[in-house]
Short mmCIF file of C-alpha atoms and ligand atoms in Angstrom, two decimals:
data_model
loop_
_atom_site.label_atom_id
_atom_site.label_comp_id
_atom_site.label_asym_id
_atom_site.label_seq_id
_atom_site.Cartn_x
_atom_site.Cartn_y
_atom_site.Cartn_z
CA MET A 25 0.00 0.00 0.00
CA PHE A 26 1.28 3.47 -0.85
CA SER A 27 0.92 6.46 1.45
CA SER A 28 -1.61 8.92 0.09
CA LYS A 29 1.19 11.16 -1.16
CA LEU A 30 2.92 8.35 -3.02
CA ALA A 31 -0.43 7.19 -4.37
CA ALA A 32 -0.88 10.65 -5.86
CA TYR A 33 2.48 10.30 -7.62
CA ALA A 34 1.46 6.85 -8.83
CA ASP A 35 -1.47 8.51 -10.59
CA VAL A 36 0.88 10.79 -12.51
CA ALA A 37 3.93 8.58 -13.09
CA GLY A 38 2.49 5.04 -12.89
CA ALA A 39 2.20 2.57 -9.98
CA GLU A 40 5.19 0.54 -11.18
CA VAL A 41 7.40 3.63 -10.85
CA ILE A 42 6.45 3.94 -7.17
CA ASP A 43 6.95 0.19 -6.64
CA HIS A 44 10.44 0.56 -8.00
CA LEU A 45 11.20 3.42 -5.57
CA HIS A 46 10.04 1.28 -2.65
CA GLN A 47 12.18 -1.59 -3.84
CA LEU A 48 15.27 0.63 -3.87
CA ALA A 49 14.40 2.28 -0.56
CA ARG A 50 14.07 -1.13 1.14
CA SER A 51 17.79 -1.62 0.51
CA LEU A 52 18.54 1.54 2.47
CA PRO A 53 17.00 0.83 5.88
CA GLY A 54 17.83 3.49 8.46
CA VAL A 55 20.19 5.23 6.08
CA ARG A 56 20.80 8.84 7.08
CA VAL A 57 21.23 11.36 4.26
CA VAL A 58 22.01 15.04 4.75
CA HIS A 59 21.79 17.59 1.93
CA VAL A 60 23.61 20.90 2.35
CA ASN A 61 23.17 23.98 0.15
CA SER A 62 23.30 27.74 0.64
CA THR A 63 19.71 28.96 0.63
CA ARG A 64 16.25 27.74 1.58
CA VAL A 65 14.52 29.96 -0.95
CA GLY A 66 15.17 31.20 -4.45
CA GLY A 67 16.77 29.40 -7.35
CA GLY A 68 16.58 25.88 -8.63
CA VAL A 69 18.52 24.05 -5.92
CA ALA A 70 16.18 25.16 -3.13
CA GLU A 71 13.24 24.37 -5.39
CA ILE A 72 14.50 20.80 -5.88
CA LEU A 73 15.41 20.14 -2.25
CA GLU A 74 12.04 21.39 -1.07
CA GLN A 75 10.44 18.49 -2.97
CA LEU A 76 13.16 15.84 -2.96
CA VAL A 77 13.90 15.71 0.77
CA PRO A 78 10.27 15.14 1.93
CA MET A 79 9.86 12.47 -0.75
CA LYS A 80 12.93 10.60 0.49
CA ARG A 81 11.43 10.73 3.96
CA GLU A 82 8.13 9.49 2.57
CA LEU A 83 10.07 6.45 1.34
CA GLY A 84 11.44 5.78 4.82
CA ILE A 85 14.89 7.31 4.36
CA ASP A 86 16.17 9.54 7.15
CA ALA A 87 16.78 12.58 4.93
CA SER A 88 17.40 16.12 6.11
CA TRP A 89 18.39 19.46 4.61
CA GLU A 90 20.87 21.91 6.14
CA VAL A 91 21.91 25.35 4.91
CA ILE A 92 25.33 26.95 5.22
CA GLU A 93 25.05 30.45 6.71
CA GLY A 94 27.18 33.27 5.37
CA ASN A 95 27.60 37.03 5.20
CA ALA A 96 27.71 39.39 2.21
CA ALA A 97 31.42 38.79 1.63
CA PHE A 98 30.81 35.04 1.42
CA PHE A 99 27.94 35.35 -1.06
CA HIS A 100 29.98 37.81 -3.09
CA VAL A 101 32.79 35.29 -3.56
CA THR A 102 30.47 32.32 -4.13
CA LYS A 103 28.62 34.29 -6.81
CA SER A 104 32.03 34.95 -8.38
CA PHE A 105 32.72 31.20 -8.25
CA HIS A 106 29.36 30.61 -9.91
CA ASN A 107 30.08 33.14 -12.64
CA GLY A 108 33.61 31.82 -13.06
CA LEU A 109 32.49 28.19 -13.30
CA GLN A 110 30.06 29.27 -16.00
CA GLY A 111 32.95 30.76 -17.95
CA ASN A 112 33.22 34.42 -16.96
CA ALA A 113 36.72 35.77 -16.38
CA VAL A 114 36.10 36.76 -12.78
CA GLU A 115 38.67 38.07 -10.38
CA VAL A 116 38.82 36.41 -6.99
CA THR A 117 41.16 37.95 -4.44
CA ALA A 118 43.00 36.32 -1.53
CA ALA A 119 40.60 38.16 0.81
CA ASP A 120 37.65 36.61 -1.07
CA LEU A 121 39.07 33.12 -0.63
CA GLN A 122 39.70 33.85 3.01
CA ALA A 123 36.00 34.85 3.41
CA TYR A 124 34.93 31.64 1.67
CA GLU A 125 37.08 29.38 3.82
CA GLN A 126 36.27 31.23 7.03
CA THR A 127 32.51 30.92 6.47
CA ASN A 128 32.87 27.20 5.92
CA ARG A 129 34.87 26.99 9.16
CA ASP A 130 32.26 29.08 10.99
CA ASN A 131 29.56 26.59 10.02
CA VAL A 132 31.40 23.49 11.17
CA GLU A 133 30.44 23.57 14.81
CA ARG A 134 26.72 23.76 14.02
CA LEU A 135 26.76 21.24 11.15
CA ALA A 136 29.41 18.73 12.27
CA PRO A 137 27.14 16.63 14.53
CA MET A 138 24.78 15.93 11.59
CA LEU A 139 27.47 15.53 8.96
CA LYS A 140 29.88 13.34 10.93
CA ASP A 141 27.38 10.58 11.52
CA ALA A 142 25.47 10.70 8.24
CA ASP A 143 25.73 7.72 5.92
CA ILE A 144 25.58 9.99 2.89
CA VAL A 145 26.22 13.72 2.67
CA ILE A 146 25.25 15.54 -0.50
CA ILE A 147 26.87 18.95 -0.82
CA HIS A 148 25.26 21.19 -3.42
CA ASP A 149 27.43 23.55 -5.46
CA PRO A 150 30.62 25.30 -4.32
CA GLN A 151 29.27 27.27 -1.36
CA PRO A 152 29.50 24.49 1.27
CA ALA A 153 32.07 22.36 -0.63
CA ALA A 154 34.94 23.20 1.75
CA LEU A 155 33.10 21.52 4.66
CA LEU A 156 34.43 18.11 3.64
CA ASN A 157 38.02 18.82 4.65
CA LEU A 158 36.88 20.41 7.91
CA ILE A 159 35.17 17.26 9.18
CA PRO A 160 38.00 14.77 9.61
CA LYS A 161 36.24 11.94 11.43
CA ARG A 162 33.38 11.57 9.00
CA ARG A 163 31.71 8.21 8.67
CA GLY A 164 29.72 8.33 5.49
CA LYS A 165 30.18 8.89 1.79
CA TRP A 166 30.30 12.47 0.57
CA ILE A 167 28.97 13.50 -2.82
CA TRP A 168 29.50 16.86 -4.51
CA ARG A 169 26.38 17.74 -6.51
CA CYS A 170 27.21 20.47 -9.00
CA HIS A 171 24.17 22.21 -10.54
CA ILE A 172 26.21 24.72 -12.52
CA ASP A 173 27.13 24.71 -16.20
CA VAL A 174 30.82 23.90 -15.76
CA SER A 175 31.43 22.95 -19.37
CA ARG A 176 33.97 25.76 -19.85
CA PRO A 177 35.05 27.01 -16.42
CA HIS A 178 37.35 29.96 -15.96
CA ARG A 179 40.62 28.18 -15.25
CA ALA A 180 41.64 30.13 -12.15
CA VAL A 181 38.36 29.35 -10.39
CA TRP A 182 38.42 25.65 -11.23
CA LYS A 183 42.09 25.45 -10.24
CA TYR A 184 41.11 26.66 -6.77
CA LEU A 185 37.96 24.55 -6.42
CA ARG A 186 39.19 21.29 -7.90
CA PRO A 187 41.39 20.32 -4.90
CA ILE A 188 38.42 21.12 -2.66
CA VAL A 189 36.03 18.77 -4.47
CA ALA A 190 38.54 16.10 -5.55
CA PRO A 191 38.52 14.28 -2.15
CA TYR A 192 34.76 13.66 -2.40
CA ASP A 193 33.68 10.05 -2.92
CA ALA A 194 31.67 10.95 -6.01
CA SER A 195 30.20 13.88 -7.84
CA ILE A 196 26.97 14.44 -9.74
CA PHE A 197 26.53 16.67 -12.77
CA SER A 198 23.40 17.34 -14.79
CA LEU A 199 24.86 16.35 -18.15
CA ALA A 200 27.91 14.75 -19.73
CA ALA A 201 29.24 18.05 -21.09
CA PHE A 202 29.79 19.22 -17.51
CA ALA A 203 31.89 16.26 -16.34
CA GLN A 204 35.40 17.14 -15.20
CA SER A 205 38.70 15.42 -14.71
CA LEU A 206 38.27 14.22 -11.12
CA PRO A 207 39.71 11.24 -9.25
CA HIS A 208 36.32 9.78 -8.27
CA PRO A 209 33.24 8.42 -10.04
CA GLN A 210 31.04 11.02 -11.67
CA TYR A 211 27.31 10.44 -12.11
CA LEU A 212 24.95 12.20 -14.48
CA ILE A 213 21.59 12.96 -12.92
CA PRO A 214 19.47 15.73 -14.41
CA PRO A 215 17.11 17.56 -12.05
CA SER A 216 13.34 17.29 -12.07
CA ILE A 217 10.10 19.01 -11.15
CA ASP A 218 7.42 17.95 -8.74
CA PRO A 219 4.19 17.68 -10.74
CA LEU A 220 2.07 17.98 -7.59
CA SER A 221 3.72 21.02 -6.02
CA ALA A 222 2.07 24.45 -5.91
CA LYS A 223 4.40 25.45 -8.76
CA ASN A 224 3.24 22.69 -11.09
CA CYS A 225 -0.14 21.34 -10.03
CA GLU A 226 -3.19 21.77 -12.25
CA LEU A 227 -5.00 25.09 -11.83
CA ALA A 228 -8.57 26.08 -12.57
CA PRO A 229 -8.92 28.55 -15.48
CA ALA A 230 -10.36 31.09 -13.02
CA ASP A 231 -7.10 30.99 -11.00
CA VAL A 232 -5.10 31.74 -14.13
CA GLU A 233 -7.47 34.58 -15.03
CA ALA A 234 -7.18 36.06 -11.55
CA VAL A 235 -3.38 36.23 -11.80
CA ARG A 236 -3.60 37.75 -15.29
CA GLU A 237 -5.90 40.40 -13.91
CA GLU A 238 -3.74 41.02 -10.84
CA PHE A 239 -0.81 42.04 -13.05
CA GLY A 240 -2.78 43.89 -15.73
CA ILE A 241 -2.01 41.35 -18.46
CA ASP A 242 -4.31 41.77 -21.46
CA PRO A 243 -5.99 38.41 -22.23
CA ALA A 244 -6.51 39.47 -25.85
CA VAL A 245 -2.81 39.90 -26.66
CA PRO A 246 -0.45 36.89 -26.99
CA MET A 247 1.91 36.62 -24.07
CA ALA A 248 5.55 35.58 -23.86
CA LEU A 249 7.00 34.84 -20.45
CA GLN A 250 10.42 34.37 -18.93
CA VAL A 251 10.61 33.36 -15.26
CA SER A 252 14.08 33.80 -13.80
CA ARG A 253 16.15 35.25 -11.06
CA TYR A 254 17.46 38.61 -12.29
CA ASP A 255 20.85 37.29 -13.39
CA TRP A 256 22.95 38.24 -16.43
CA PHE A 257 23.22 34.61 -17.55
CA LYS A 258 19.43 34.54 -18.00
CA ASP A 259 19.76 37.38 -20.55
CA PRO A 260 16.60 39.33 -19.65
CA ILE A 261 17.75 42.27 -21.78
CA GLY A 262 18.04 39.94 -24.79
CA VAL A 263 14.50 38.76 -24.08
CA ILE A 264 13.15 42.33 -24.14
CA ARG A 265 14.97 42.99 -27.41
CA ALA A 266 13.62 39.77 -28.92
CA CYS A 267 10.06 40.68 -28.01
CA ARG A 268 10.43 44.17 -29.45
CA LEU A 269 11.67 42.66 -32.71
CA ALA A 270 8.85 40.10 -32.86
CA ARG A 271 6.30 42.79 -32.11
CA ARG A 272 7.02 44.40 -35.45
CA TYR A 273 5.20 41.45 -37.01
CA VAL A 274 2.80 40.04 -34.41
CA PRO A 275 0.99 41.49 -31.43
CA LEU A 276 2.84 40.44 -28.29
CA GLN A 277 3.27 41.33 -24.67
CA LEU A 278 6.13 40.20 -22.45
CA VAL A 279 6.11 39.23 -18.81
CA LEU A 280 9.45 38.96 -17.03
CA ALA A 281 8.84 37.38 -13.64
CA GLY A 282 11.62 37.06 -11.13
CA GLY A 283 12.88 37.64 -7.69
CA GLY A 284 16.20 37.32 -5.96
CA ALA A 285 17.75 34.42 -4.11
CA THR A 286 19.22 35.06 -0.69
CA ASP A 287 22.58 33.81 -1.95
CA ASP A 288 22.64 36.09 -5.03
CA PRO A 289 24.03 39.59 -4.47
CA GLU A 290 23.80 40.66 -8.14
CA SER A 291 20.06 40.71 -8.70
CA GLU A 292 19.51 44.40 -7.87
CA ALA A 293 21.93 45.56 -10.55
CA VAL A 294 20.36 43.26 -13.15
CA LEU A 295 16.85 44.36 -12.22
CA ASP A 296 17.85 48.03 -12.59
CA ALA A 297 19.19 47.35 -16.07
CA VAL A 298 16.01 45.45 -16.99
CA ARG A 299 13.80 48.30 -15.81
CA LYS A 300 15.85 50.78 -17.76
CA GLU A 301 15.60 48.70 -20.92
CA ALA A 302 11.84 48.20 -20.48
CA GLY A 303 11.27 51.93 -19.88
CA ASP A 304 7.58 52.78 -19.71
CA ASP A 305 6.60 50.27 -22.38
CA PRO A 306 3.06 49.20 -21.37
CA ASP A 307 3.50 45.79 -23.02
CA ILE A 308 6.49 44.78 -20.94
CA HIS A 309 5.61 43.73 -17.42
CA VAL A 310 8.61 43.45 -15.10
CA LEU A 311 7.46 41.60 -11.99
CA VAL A 312 9.38 41.17 -8.77
CA LEU A 313 7.78 38.33 -6.89
CA PRO A 314 8.30 37.02 -3.38
CA ALA A 315 10.25 33.79 -3.10
CA ASP A 316 7.16 31.74 -2.30
CA ALA A 317 5.04 32.95 -5.24
CA HIS A 318 4.71 29.40 -6.57
CA HIS A 319 1.02 29.67 -7.35
CA THR A 320 1.53 32.96 -9.20
CA ILE A 321 4.35 31.51 -11.31
CA ASN A 322 2.28 28.42 -12.03
CA ALA A 323 -0.57 30.63 -13.26
CA LEU A 324 1.73 32.85 -15.35
CA GLN A 325 3.26 29.80 -17.01
CA ARG A 326 -0.24 28.58 -17.85
CA ALA A 327 -1.34 32.01 -19.06
CA ALA A 328 1.63 32.32 -21.43
CA ASP A 329 1.42 31.37 -25.09
CA ILE A 330 5.18 30.98 -25.35
CA VAL A 331 7.80 30.61 -22.65
CA LEU A 332 11.34 31.83 -23.13
CA GLN A 333 14.49 30.86 -21.29
CA LYS A 334 17.09 32.70 -23.27
CA SER A 335 19.99 31.85 -20.97
CA THR A 336 23.54 32.16 -22.19
CA ARG A 337 24.64 29.52 -19.64
CA GLU A 338 22.29 27.20 -17.78
CA GLY A 339 22.95 24.27 -15.46
CA PHE A 340 19.55 22.79 -16.18
CA GLY A 341 16.75 25.36 -16.24
CA LEU A 342 13.88 24.15 -14.09
CA THR A 343 11.80 26.97 -15.53
CA VAL A 344 12.03 25.20 -18.89
CA THR A 345 10.73 21.94 -17.43
CA GLU A 346 7.97 23.74 -15.55
CA ALA A 347 6.72 25.46 -18.70
CA MET A 348 6.95 22.30 -20.81
CA TRP A 349 4.94 20.42 -18.21
CA LYS A 350 2.22 23.02 -18.72
CA GLY A 351 2.17 22.25 -22.42
CA LYS A 352 4.13 25.28 -23.56
CA PRO A 353 6.80 25.15 -26.25
CA VAL A 354 9.95 26.78 -24.94
CA ILE A 355 12.32 29.03 -26.85
CA GLY A 356 15.52 28.43 -24.96
CA GLY A 357 19.15 29.44 -25.17
CA ASP A 358 21.22 26.83 -26.99
CA THR A 359 23.25 26.00 -23.93
CA GLY A 360 23.79 23.70 -20.95
CA GLY A 361 20.84 21.80 -19.55
CA ILE A 362 18.37 23.49 -21.89
CA VAL A 363 19.79 21.26 -24.63
CA LEU A 364 18.51 18.20 -22.74
CA GLN A 365 14.99 19.55 -22.70
CA VAL A 366 14.34 21.72 -25.71
CA ILE A 367 14.50 19.38 -28.65
CA ASP A 368 14.69 21.73 -31.60
CA TYR A 369 11.51 21.73 -33.72
CA HIS A 370 9.85 19.21 -31.34
CA THR A 371 9.49 20.59 -27.82
CA GLY A 372 10.50 24.14 -28.75
CA PHE A 373 13.37 25.96 -30.38
CA ARG A 374 16.95 26.61 -29.33
CA VAL A 375 18.32 30.03 -30.13
CA SER A 376 21.51 32.02 -29.64
CA THR A 377 20.43 35.60 -30.37
CA PRO A 378 17.50 37.95 -29.76
CA GLU A 379 16.90 37.85 -33.53
CA GLY A 380 16.63 34.05 -33.39
CA ALA A 381 14.22 34.20 -30.48
CA ALA A 382 12.10 36.84 -32.27
CA PHE A 383 11.99 34.73 -35.44
CA ARG A 384 10.79 31.66 -33.52
CA MET A 385 8.19 33.62 -31.57
CA ARG A 386 6.82 35.05 -34.77
CA TYR A 387 6.71 31.55 -36.29
CA LEU A 388 4.87 30.00 -33.36
CA LEU A 389 2.35 32.82 -33.08
CA THR A 390 1.53 32.57 -36.76
CA HIS A 391 1.34 28.73 -36.69
CA PRO A 392 -0.98 28.00 -33.77
CA GLU A 393 -1.35 24.33 -34.69
CA GLN A 394 2.46 23.91 -34.44
CA LEU A 395 2.42 25.74 -31.14
CA ASP A 396 -0.15 23.28 -29.77
CA THR A 397 1.61 20.19 -31.15
CA MET A 398 4.96 21.22 -29.74
CA GLY A 399 3.34 22.02 -26.40
CA LEU A 400 1.86 18.51 -26.21
CA LYS A 401 5.20 16.93 -27.08
CA ALA A 402 6.87 19.11 -24.46
CA ARG A 403 4.54 17.86 -21.73
CA ARG A 404 5.04 14.25 -22.76
CA PHE A 405 8.81 14.70 -22.76
CA VAL A 406 8.76 16.00 -19.20
CA HIS A 407 6.48 13.15 -18.15
CA ASP A 408 8.96 10.63 -19.53
CA HIS A 409 12.21 12.23 -18.35
CA PHE A 410 12.01 15.02 -15.83
CA LEU A 411 9.58 14.17 -13.06
CA LEU A 412 10.62 13.90 -9.42
CA THR A 413 10.07 10.14 -9.48
CA ARG A 414 12.83 9.58 -12.06
CA HIS A 415 15.14 11.87 -10.12
CA LEU A 416 14.50 9.94 -6.90
CA ARG A 417 15.06 6.61 -8.61
CA GLU A 418 18.48 7.76 -9.79
CA TYR A 419 19.43 9.18 -6.40
CA LEU A 420 18.34 6.00 -4.63
CA THR A 421 20.22 3.83 -7.11
CA LEU A 422 23.36 5.84 -6.51
CA MET A 423 22.85 5.60 -2.75
CA VAL A 424 22.38 1.83 -2.93
CA GLY A 425 25.62 1.61 -4.89
CA LEU A 426 27.53 3.77 -2.39
CA VAL A 427 26.15 2.13 0.75
CA HIS A 428 26.55 -1.47 -0.49
CA GLY A 429 29.50 -0.79 -2.78
CA SER A 430 31.93 -3.17 -1.12
CA GLU A 431 29.54 -6.13 -1.14
CA GLU A 432 29.90 -8.78 -3.77
CA ARG A 433 26.28 -8.55 -4.77
CA ILE A 434 23.46 -6.21 -3.99
CA GLU A 435 19.99 -7.70 -3.64
CA LEU A 436 17.13 -5.31 -4.07
CA GLY A 437 14.40 -6.17 -1.60
N1 LIG B 24 11.68 30.93 -9.42
C1 LIG B 24 10.76 31.42 -8.51
N2 LIG B 24 10.60 32.75 -8.41
C2 LIG B 24 11.31 33.62 -9.19
C3 LIG B 24 12.25 33.12 -10.11
C4 LIG B 24 12.42 31.75 -10.20
O1 LIG B 24 10.09 30.66 -7.80
O2 LIG B 24 11.12 34.82 -9.05
C5 LIG B 24 11.85 29.47 -9.49
C6 LIG B 24 11.55 28.89 -10.84
O3 LIG B 24 10.15 28.66 -10.98
C7 LIG B 24 12.40 27.63 -10.79
C8 LIG B 24 13.61 28.04 -9.99
O4 LIG B 24 13.20 29.17 -9.22
O5 LIG B 24 11.71 26.61 -10.10
C9 LIG B 24 14.77 28.45 -10.87
O6 LIG B 24 15.45 27.31 -11.28
P1 LIG B 24 16.31 27.29 -12.60
O7 LIG B 24 16.94 25.95 -12.69
O8 LIG B 24 15.45 27.68 -13.77
O9 LIG B 24 17.38 28.45 -12.42
P2 LIG B 24 18.42 28.85 -11.25
O10 LIG B 24 17.77 29.98 -10.52
O11 LIG B 24 18.64 27.65 -10.40
O12 LIG B 24 19.62 29.30 -12.01
#
């Protein structure tokens, strides 16, 4: 018998999928897993952990989620790491590195009791990565889970971080192009969305209408949407330019919906630039939403005719998956994890320039039957590849391998 929550997932993903999760979880009795990242709200990692950790618990695994605490200097350097890993030529000073290492040290006393005794510790991204070397008598296996597009890292940043992550027992990347030269096994596990969360659950048409009304979005004019933190890599300025180009040929309004993440110090500057570019254009809606506006984002994604994610670098792009699940074709930057999801001409289009994005928007808005067909394929593709249940299965399989790794054979119960 499934719990009512798991039964609800069985309805979406299939009962056999849930059976399989139970089978894997039975091989992990009493196993204690701790995830550590750098923020509870904002951005894809928090979004994933908010769903993944309770589901592991639902399956009987002792999973918990801890957050490293830092000051402005720490988040400044970790954002530089992020930008550097995604290929920007950032400058990181000795004082920055000192702030990074000191913050990791400052967190040890609070986190050590949980981390020392855990069977598996999963450290997300570079922010808490230095904890490993600060906890000498650790018992379990430590995994570095990198969510960033590290296909072409700035050398100086990777040179500093590589010795920090090399001693981990394994690492996880979202796609093969991100794998690095490291002395431990590397696993490829793309992220996922929770189809039953407030962000992705079905909504009544009246709920969608209400959100449209709340933000003054004209229901008679086609709507393009990009949901993103205000971050240069998401190219919000390019999105505005693309919409202005497309608007020469088709009626169109643009909604940019975003907020900050508590670990992202750059969002104010990006938002200022976006507002300046948008000016007083009545057909460009720049929204700043609170971190828990899941229902609003769900409704906006459903209200949109086309969803854009014109990133210039992207680890995965949960916003792409979310929109596809709602039956929207996505026009996405031809980069990183978007490539896994946007199958050109099938589930959307991949583009590299504002002109390319404008061209594809114009095409979709003048070929409504194609727009619908691609939207249906997009939803199916997410169903088959990017739901939480697949993500859990891969995590549990990896955990079974790590926990039972030295045994001659592993029997799944
Ligand atoms: N998101 C949100 N509010 C915002 C902007 C983004 O809730 O104002 C969510 C978005 O719906 C998605 C996640 O944050 O679930 C962003 O994940 P993604 O992988 O797209 O990008 P990241 O922020 O991790 O680079």
